[in-house]
Short mmCIF file of C-alpha atoms and ligand atoms in Angstrom, two decimals:
data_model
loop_
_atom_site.label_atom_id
_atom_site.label_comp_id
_atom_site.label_asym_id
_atom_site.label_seq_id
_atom_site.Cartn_x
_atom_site.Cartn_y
_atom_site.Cartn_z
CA UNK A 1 -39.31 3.06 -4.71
CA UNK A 2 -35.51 3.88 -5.12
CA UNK A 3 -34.31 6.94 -3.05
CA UNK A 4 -33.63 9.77 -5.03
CA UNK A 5 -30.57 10.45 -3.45
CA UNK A 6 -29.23 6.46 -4.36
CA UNK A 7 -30.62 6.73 -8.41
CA UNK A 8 -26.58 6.87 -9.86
CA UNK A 9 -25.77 3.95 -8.14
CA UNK A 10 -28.39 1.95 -10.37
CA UNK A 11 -27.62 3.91 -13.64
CA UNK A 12 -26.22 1.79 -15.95
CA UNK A 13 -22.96 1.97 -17.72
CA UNK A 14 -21.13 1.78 -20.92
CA UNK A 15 -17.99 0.02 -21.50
CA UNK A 16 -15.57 0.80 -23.86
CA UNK A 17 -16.52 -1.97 -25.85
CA UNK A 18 -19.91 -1.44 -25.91
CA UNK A 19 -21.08 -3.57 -22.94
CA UNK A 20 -23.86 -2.74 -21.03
CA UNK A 21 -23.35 -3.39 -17.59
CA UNK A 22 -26.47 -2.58 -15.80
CA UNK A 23 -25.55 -0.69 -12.85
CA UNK A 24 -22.78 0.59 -11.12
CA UNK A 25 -21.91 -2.07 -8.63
CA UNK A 26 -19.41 -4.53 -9.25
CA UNK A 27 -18.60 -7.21 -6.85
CA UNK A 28 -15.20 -7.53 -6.07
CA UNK A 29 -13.24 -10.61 -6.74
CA UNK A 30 -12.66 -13.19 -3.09
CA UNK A 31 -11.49 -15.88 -2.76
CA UNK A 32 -13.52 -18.50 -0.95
CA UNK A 33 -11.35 -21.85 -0.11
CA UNK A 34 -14.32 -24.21 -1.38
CA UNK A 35 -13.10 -25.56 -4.01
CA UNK A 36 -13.31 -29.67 -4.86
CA UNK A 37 -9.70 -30.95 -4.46
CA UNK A 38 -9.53 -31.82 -8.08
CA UNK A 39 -9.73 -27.81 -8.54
CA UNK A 40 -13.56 -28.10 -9.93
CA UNK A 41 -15.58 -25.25 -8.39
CA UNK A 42 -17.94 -26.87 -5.90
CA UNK A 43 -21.93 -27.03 -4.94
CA UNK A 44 -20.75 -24.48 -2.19
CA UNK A 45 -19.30 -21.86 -3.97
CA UNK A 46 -21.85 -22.16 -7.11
CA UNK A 47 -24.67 -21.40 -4.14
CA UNK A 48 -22.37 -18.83 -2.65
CA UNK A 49 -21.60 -16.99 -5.94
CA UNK A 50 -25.79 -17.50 -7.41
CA UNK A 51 -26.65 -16.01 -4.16
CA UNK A 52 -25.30 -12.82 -4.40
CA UNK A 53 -25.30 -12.48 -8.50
CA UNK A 54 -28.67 -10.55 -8.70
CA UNK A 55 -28.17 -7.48 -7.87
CA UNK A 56 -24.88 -6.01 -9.32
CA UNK A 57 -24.07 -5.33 -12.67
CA UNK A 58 -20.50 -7.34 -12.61
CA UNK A 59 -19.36 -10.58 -10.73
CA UNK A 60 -15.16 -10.54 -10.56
CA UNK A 61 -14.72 -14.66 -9.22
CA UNK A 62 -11.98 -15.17 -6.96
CA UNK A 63 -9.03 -15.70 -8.96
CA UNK A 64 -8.48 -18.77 -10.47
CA UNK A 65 -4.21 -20.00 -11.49
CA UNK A 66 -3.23 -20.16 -14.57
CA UNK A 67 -0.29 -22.91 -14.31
CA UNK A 68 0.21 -25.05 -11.12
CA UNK A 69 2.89 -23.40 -9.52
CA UNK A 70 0.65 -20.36 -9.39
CA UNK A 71 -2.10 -21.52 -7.01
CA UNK A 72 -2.12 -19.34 -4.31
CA UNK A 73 -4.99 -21.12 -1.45
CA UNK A 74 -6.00 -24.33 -0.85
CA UNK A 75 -9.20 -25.06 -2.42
CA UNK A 76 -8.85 -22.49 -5.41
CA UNK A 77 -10.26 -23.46 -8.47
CA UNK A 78 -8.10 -24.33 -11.00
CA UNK A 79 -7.91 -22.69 -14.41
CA UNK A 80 -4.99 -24.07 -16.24
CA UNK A 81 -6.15 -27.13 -18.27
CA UNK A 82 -8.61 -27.63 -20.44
CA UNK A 83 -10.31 -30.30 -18.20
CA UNK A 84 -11.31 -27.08 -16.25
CA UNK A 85 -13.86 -25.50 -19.01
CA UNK A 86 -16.78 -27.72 -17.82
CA UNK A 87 -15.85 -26.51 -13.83
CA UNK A 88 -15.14 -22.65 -15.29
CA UNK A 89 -18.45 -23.27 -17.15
CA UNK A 90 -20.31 -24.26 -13.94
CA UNK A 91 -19.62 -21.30 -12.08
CA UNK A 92 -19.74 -18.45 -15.38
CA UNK A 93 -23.28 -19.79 -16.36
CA UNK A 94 -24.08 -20.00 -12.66
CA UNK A 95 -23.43 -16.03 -12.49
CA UNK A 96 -25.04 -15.15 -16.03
CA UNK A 97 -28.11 -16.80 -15.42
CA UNK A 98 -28.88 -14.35 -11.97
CA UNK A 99 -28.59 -11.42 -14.35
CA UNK A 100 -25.16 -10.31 -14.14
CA UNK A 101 -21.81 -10.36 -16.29
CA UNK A 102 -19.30 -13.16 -15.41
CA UNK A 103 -15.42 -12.08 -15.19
CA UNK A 104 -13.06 -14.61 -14.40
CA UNK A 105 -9.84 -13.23 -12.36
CA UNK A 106 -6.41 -14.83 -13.78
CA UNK A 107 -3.66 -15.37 -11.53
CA UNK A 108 -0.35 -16.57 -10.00
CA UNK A 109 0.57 -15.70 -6.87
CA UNK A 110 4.09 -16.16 -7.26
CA UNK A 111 6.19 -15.85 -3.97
CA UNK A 112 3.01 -15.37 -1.77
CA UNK A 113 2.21 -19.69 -2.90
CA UNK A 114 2.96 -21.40 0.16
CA UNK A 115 5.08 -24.42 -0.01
CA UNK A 116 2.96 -26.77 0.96
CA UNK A 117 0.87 -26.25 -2.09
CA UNK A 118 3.37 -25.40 -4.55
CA UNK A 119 4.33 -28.19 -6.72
CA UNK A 120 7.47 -30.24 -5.28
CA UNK A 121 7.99 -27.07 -2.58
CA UNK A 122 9.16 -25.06 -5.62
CA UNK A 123 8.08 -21.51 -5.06
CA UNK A 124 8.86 -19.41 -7.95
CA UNK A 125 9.18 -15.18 -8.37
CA UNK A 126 10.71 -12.91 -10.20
CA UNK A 127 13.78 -12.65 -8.05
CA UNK A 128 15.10 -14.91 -5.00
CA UNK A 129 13.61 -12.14 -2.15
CA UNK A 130 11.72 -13.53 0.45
CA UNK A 131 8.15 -11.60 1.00
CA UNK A 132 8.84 -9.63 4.35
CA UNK A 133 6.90 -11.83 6.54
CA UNK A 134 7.69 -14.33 9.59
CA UNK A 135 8.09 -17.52 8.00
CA UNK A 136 7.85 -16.62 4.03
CA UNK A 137 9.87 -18.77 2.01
CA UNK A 138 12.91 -17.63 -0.41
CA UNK A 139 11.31 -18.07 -3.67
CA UNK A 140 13.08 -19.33 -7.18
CA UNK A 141 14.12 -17.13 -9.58
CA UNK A 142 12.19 -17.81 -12.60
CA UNK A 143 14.33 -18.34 -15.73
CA UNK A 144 13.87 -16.42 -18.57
CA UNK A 145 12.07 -19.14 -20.43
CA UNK A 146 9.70 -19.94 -17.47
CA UNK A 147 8.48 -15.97 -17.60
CA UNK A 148 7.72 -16.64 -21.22
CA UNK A 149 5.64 -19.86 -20.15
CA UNK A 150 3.57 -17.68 -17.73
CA UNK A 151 2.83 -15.39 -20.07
CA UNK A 152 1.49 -17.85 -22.38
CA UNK A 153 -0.21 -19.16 -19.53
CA UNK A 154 -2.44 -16.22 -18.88
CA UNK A 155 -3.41 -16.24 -22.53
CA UNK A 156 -4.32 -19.89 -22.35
CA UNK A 157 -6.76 -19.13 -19.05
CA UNK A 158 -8.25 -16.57 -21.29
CA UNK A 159 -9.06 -19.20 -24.28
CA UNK A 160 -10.30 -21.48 -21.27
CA UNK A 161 -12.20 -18.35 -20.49
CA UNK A 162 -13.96 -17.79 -23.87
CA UNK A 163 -14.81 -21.23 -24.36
CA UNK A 164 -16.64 -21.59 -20.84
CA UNK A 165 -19.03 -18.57 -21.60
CA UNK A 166 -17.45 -15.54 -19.38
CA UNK A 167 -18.42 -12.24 -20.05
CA UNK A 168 -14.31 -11.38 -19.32
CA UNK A 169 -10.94 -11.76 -17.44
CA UNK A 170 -9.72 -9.86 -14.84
CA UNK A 171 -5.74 -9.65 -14.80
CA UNK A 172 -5.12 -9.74 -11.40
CA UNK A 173 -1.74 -7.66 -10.78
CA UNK A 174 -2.33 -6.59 -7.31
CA UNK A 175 -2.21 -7.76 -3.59
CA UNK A 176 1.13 -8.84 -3.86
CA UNK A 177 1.34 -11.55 -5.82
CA UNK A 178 3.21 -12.07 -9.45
CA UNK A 179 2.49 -9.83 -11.67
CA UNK A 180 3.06 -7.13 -9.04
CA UNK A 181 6.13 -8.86 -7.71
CA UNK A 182 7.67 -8.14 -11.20
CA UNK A 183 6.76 -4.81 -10.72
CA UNK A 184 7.91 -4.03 -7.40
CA UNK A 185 11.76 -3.24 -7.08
CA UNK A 186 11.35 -5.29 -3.94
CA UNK A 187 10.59 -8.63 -5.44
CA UNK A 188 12.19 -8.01 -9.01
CA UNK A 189 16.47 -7.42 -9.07
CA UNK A 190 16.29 -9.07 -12.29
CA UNK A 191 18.87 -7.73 -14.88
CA UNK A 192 17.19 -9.14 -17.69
CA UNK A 193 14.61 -7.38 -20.35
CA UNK A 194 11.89 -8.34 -17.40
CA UNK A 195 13.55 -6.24 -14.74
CA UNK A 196 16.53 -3.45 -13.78
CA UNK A 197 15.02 -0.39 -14.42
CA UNK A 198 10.90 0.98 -13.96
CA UNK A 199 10.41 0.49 -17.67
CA UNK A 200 11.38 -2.91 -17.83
CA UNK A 201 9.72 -4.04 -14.97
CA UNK A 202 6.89 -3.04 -16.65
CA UNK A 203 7.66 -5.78 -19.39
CA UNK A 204 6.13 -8.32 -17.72
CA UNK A 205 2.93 -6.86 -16.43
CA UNK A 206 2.37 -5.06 -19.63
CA UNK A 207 3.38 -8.48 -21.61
CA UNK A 208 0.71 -10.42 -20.10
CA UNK A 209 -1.87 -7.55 -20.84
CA UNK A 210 -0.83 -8.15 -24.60
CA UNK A 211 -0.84 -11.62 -24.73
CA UNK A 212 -4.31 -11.67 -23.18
CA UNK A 213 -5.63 -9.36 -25.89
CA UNK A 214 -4.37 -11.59 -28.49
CA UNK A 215 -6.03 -14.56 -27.57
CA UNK A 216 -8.91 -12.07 -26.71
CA UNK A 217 -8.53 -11.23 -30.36
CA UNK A 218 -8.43 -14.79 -32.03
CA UNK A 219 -10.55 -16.58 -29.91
CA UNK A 220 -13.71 -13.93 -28.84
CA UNK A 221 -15.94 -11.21 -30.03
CA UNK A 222 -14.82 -8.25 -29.47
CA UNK A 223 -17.59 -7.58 -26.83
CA UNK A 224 -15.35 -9.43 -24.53
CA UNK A 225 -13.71 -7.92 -21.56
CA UNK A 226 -10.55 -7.54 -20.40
CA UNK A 227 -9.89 -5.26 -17.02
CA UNK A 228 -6.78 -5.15 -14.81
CA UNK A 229 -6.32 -5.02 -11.13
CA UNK A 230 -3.21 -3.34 -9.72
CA UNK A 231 -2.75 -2.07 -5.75
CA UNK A 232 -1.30 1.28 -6.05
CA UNK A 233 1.54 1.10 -3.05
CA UNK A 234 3.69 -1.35 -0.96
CA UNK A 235 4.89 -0.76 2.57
CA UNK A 236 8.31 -2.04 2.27
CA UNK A 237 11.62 -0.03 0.91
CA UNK A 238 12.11 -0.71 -1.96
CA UNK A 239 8.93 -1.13 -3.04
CA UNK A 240 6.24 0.46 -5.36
CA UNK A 241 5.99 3.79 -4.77
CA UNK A 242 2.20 6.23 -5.79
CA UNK A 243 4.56 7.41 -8.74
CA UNK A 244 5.92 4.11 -10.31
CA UNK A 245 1.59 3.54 -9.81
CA UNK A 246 1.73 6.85 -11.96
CA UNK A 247 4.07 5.50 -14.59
CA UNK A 248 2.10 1.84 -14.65
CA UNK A 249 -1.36 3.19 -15.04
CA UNK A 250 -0.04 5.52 -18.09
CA UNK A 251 0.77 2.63 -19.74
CA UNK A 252 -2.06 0.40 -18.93
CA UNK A 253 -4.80 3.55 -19.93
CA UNK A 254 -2.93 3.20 -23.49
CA UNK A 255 -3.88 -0.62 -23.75
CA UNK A 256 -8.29 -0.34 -24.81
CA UNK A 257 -8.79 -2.37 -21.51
CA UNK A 258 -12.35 -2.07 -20.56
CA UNK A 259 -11.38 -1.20 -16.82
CA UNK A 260 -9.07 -0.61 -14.47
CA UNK A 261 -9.65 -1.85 -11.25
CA UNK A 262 -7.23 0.06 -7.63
CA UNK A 263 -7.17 -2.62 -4.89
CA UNK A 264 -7.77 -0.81 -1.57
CA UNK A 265 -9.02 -1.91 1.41
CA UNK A 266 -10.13 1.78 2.29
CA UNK A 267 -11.77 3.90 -0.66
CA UNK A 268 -10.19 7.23 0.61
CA UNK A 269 -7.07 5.91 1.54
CA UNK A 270 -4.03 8.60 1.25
CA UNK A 271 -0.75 8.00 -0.48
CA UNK A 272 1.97 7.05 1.67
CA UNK A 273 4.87 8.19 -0.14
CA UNK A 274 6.53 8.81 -3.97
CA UNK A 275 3.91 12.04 -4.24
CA UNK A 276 3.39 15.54 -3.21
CA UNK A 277 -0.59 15.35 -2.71
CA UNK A 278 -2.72 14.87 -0.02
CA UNK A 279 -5.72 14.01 -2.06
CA UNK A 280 -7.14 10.45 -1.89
CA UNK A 281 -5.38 7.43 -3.96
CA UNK A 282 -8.08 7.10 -5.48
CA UNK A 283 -8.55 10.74 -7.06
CA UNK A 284 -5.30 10.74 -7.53
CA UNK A 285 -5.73 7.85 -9.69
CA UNK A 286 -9.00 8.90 -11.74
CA UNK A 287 -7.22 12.17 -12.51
CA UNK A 288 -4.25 10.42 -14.32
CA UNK A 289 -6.45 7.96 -15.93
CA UNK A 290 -8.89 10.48 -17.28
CA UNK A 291 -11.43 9.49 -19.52
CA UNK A 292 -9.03 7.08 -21.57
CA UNK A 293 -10.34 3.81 -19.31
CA UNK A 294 -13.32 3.51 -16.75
CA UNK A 295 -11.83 2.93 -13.13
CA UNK A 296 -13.44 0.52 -10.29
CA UNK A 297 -12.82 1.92 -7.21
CA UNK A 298 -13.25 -0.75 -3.75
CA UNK A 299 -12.61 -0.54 0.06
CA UNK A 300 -15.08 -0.55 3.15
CA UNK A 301 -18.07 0.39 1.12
CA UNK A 302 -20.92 -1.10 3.58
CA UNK A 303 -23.67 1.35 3.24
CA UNK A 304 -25.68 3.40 0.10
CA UNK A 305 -24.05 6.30 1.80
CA UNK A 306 -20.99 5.01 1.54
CA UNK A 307 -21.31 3.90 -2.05
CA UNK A 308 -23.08 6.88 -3.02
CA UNK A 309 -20.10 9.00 -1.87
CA UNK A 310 -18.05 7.16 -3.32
CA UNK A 311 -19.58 7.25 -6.91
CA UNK A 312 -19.91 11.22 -6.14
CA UNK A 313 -16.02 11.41 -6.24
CA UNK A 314 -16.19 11.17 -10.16
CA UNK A 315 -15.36 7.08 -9.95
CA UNK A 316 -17.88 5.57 -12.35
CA UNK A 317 -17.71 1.66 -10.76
CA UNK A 318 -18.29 0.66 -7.27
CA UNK A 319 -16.69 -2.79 -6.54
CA UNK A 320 -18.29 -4.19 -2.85
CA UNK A 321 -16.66 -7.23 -1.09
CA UNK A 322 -16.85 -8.03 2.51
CA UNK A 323 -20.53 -6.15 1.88
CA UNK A 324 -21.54 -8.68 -0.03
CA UNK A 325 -20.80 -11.02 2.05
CA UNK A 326 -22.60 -9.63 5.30
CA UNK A 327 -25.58 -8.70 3.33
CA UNK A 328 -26.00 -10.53 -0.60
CA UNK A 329 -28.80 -8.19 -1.17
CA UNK A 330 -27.16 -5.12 -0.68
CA UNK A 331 -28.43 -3.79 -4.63
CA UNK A 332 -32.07 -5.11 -4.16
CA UNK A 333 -32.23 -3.15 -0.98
CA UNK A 334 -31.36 -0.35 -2.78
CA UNK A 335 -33.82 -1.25 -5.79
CA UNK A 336 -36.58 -1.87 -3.56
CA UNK A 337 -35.92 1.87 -1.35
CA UNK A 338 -35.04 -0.40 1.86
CA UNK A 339 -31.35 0.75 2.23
CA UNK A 340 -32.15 1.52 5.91
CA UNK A 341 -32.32 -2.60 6.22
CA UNK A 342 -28.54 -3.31 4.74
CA UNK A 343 -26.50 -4.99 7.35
CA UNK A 344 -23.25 -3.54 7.46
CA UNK A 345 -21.54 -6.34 10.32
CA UNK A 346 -21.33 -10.29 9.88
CA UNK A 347 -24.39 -11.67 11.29
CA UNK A 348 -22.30 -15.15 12.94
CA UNK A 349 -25.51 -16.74 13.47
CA UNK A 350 -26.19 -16.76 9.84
CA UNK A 351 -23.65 -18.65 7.70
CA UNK A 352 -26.54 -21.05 6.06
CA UNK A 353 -28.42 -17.78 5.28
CA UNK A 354 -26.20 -16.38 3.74
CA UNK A 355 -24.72 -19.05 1.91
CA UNK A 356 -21.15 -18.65 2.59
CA UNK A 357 -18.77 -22.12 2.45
CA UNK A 358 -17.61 -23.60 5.57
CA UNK A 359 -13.81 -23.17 4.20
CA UNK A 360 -14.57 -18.96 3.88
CA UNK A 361 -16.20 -18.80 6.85
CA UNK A 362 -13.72 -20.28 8.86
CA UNK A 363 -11.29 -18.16 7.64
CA UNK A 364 -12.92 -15.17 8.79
CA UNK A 365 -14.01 -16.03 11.84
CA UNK A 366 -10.43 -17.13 12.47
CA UNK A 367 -9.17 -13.68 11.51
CA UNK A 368 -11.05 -10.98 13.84
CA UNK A 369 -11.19 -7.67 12.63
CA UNK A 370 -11.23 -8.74 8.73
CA UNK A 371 -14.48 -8.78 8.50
CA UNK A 372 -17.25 -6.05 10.75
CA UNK A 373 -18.72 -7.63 13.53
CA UNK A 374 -16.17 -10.74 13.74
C1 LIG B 1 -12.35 -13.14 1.85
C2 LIG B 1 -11.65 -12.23 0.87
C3 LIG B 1 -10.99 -12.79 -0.23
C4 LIG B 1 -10.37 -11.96 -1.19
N1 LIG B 1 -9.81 -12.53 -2.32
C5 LIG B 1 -9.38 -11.74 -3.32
C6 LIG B 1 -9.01 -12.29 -4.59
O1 LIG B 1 -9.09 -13.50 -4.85
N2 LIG B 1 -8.57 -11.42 -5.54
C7 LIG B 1 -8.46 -10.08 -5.32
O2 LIG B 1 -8.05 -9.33 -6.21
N3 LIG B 1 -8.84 -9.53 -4.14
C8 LIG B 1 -9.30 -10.31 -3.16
N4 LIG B 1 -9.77 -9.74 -1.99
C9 LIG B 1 -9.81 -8.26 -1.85
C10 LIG B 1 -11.18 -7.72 -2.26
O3 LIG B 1 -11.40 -7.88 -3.65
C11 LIG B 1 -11.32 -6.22 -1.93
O4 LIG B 1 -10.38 -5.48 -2.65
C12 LIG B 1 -11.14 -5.91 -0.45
O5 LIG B 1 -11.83 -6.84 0.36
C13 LIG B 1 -11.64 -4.50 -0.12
O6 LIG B 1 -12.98 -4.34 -0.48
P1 LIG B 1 -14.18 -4.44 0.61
O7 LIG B 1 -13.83 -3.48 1.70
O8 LIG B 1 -15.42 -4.08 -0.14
O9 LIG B 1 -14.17 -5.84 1.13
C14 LIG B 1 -10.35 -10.56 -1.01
C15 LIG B 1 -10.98 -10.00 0.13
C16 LIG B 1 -11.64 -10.82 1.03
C17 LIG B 1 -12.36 -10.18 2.21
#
């Protein structure tokens, strides 16, 4: 028997287009290194992804790029030709078929591509700024023309989309990579109509939203969905600020997306700077969006406590990742009243249990303190 206390968490939800998801729970979009080195999805990551598809109402997929100077990690899928739809196919009906909506994240990670994966060393951005790391590269400025290409680009990984059965895309302008980096007035000193000013730094971002919802338009039902992902602040001077954050999520709350999805490693993070308020991000955030879009809120949610918090604070979609990982029946725990039994740290004697690709868990065992209990 469910908990009383852990009922909202399994209430289901309307979108604005009508879709039903079926509860609250979303799992956040990672990316997994598994990937065949043709770009099809592999045996690996289909397990990985049917294994924890049960039990939450929305599967994001790690991002997939949408051109090849946009792939971000070795052994991410590939989403930019059409020879991809079976692979996309693989992995969306893979995710439908547990019970759950499919939504494939669209990306290019811009100056963040490492070299040795970006076509002919040719690492691309908005502007020629380096990211502010040892070691980062000093990326291309895109031409004019080449912006336009992206754009298209996006709206083609949507048709690719469509045809291979997702329930939605997933614009991925956060973490960094390009569609933030013509955001940020770190990465973008363009003086063209895609940068100089807030507003026109917006152009892109806001461009690629349209051109989505075009093809969205032409090529689906309007049941399909279209969400955006956007991290609200960046360390670095320049950089974006909570109030440009302000200023972008205006805009995209105008756009009928379905959702809107704040990329935080902690739920209840605090602004650093740009605004006078000491309330979460987060609230911050749901306040200026108001009812005009539903908002997915994410970050070190590990227990029903956690989530149920969470989901108290007015934000009507829970997204889980490194939970889901640790424990791929988090929502069935909850279903079945055993919440006590949800393991909240990386069990490192379990990777075949729980499924996880040799590639991904390499990576986090590499990287202590990324994931509890490595
Ligand atoms: C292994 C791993 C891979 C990730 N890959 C992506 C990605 O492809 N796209 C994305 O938007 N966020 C990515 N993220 C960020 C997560 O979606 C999420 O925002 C973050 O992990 C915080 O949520 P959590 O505390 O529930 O893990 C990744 C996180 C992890 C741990």
């Amino acid at each position: 028997m469910v908990n009383e206390k852990y009922k909202p968490l399994l209430e289901p939800f309307e979108l604005p287009n009508g879709v039903q998801l079926k509860n609250r729970v979303i799992m956040a979009p990672m990316t997994n290194y598994s990937s065949n080195s043709d770009g099809t999805v592999s045996d690996d990551e289909v397990n990985y992804y049917i294994h924890r598809s049960k039990g939450v109402s929305m599967v994001i997929t790690a991002c997939t790029y949408v051109t090849p100077n946009g792939q971000g990690f070795p052994g991410e899928f590939a989403g930019h030709t059409d020879e991809m739809i079976p692979s996309l196919r693989r992995l969306a009906t893979a995710i439908k078929d547990e019970g759950s909506k499919a939504i494939l994240q669209i990306f290019h990670g811009g100056r963040q591509v490492p070299a040795d994966i970006a076509p002919n060393g040719d690492v691309v951005s908005a502007s020629p700024i380096a990211y502010p790391a040892e070691g980062k590269p000093v990326p291309r400025e895109l031409t004019e023309a080449e912006v336009e290409d992206i754009i298209v680009d996006f709206g083609q990984t949507t048709r690719r989309a469509i045809e291979a059965g997702y329930d939605g895309v997933e614009i991925h302008g956060a973490n960094t990579y390009l569609i933030q980096q013509f955001f940020s007035p770190h990465s973008n000193r363009r003086t063209d109509r895609f940068g100089g000013s807030l507003e026109k730094r917006l152009t892109f971002p806001l461009a690629v939203v349209d051109e989505v919802q075009r093809i969205v338009k032409e090529h689906a039902t309007t049941s399909f969905i279209v969400g955006y992902r956007f991290s609200p602040e960046e360390p670095e001077t320049p950089g974006i600020t909570m109030s440009d954050t302000l200023v972008l999520i205006d805009e995209l709350s105008n756009k009928n997306l379905e959702y809107l999805h704040v990329s935080l490693m902690d739920f209840w993070s605090t602004p650093k700077r740009g605004i006078e308020d000491t309330r979460s991000r987060i609230e911050i955030i749901q306040e200026a969006v108001g009812d005009r879009v539903p908002v997915i809120g994410v970050g070190s949610i590990y227990t029903a406590a956690d989530a149920g918090n969470a989901l108290a604070s007015g934000i009507p979609l829970i997204g889980l990742g490194r939970g889901l990982l640790i424990d791929p029946d988090w929502v069935q725990k909850i279903e079945q009243g055993r919440e006590e039994e949800i393991v909240t740290k990386l069990d490192l004697d379990k990777q075949q249990e729980l499924v996880m690709p040799t590639p991904l868990w390499n990576r986090i065992i590499n990287n202590p303190g990324w994931v509890p209990g490595v």
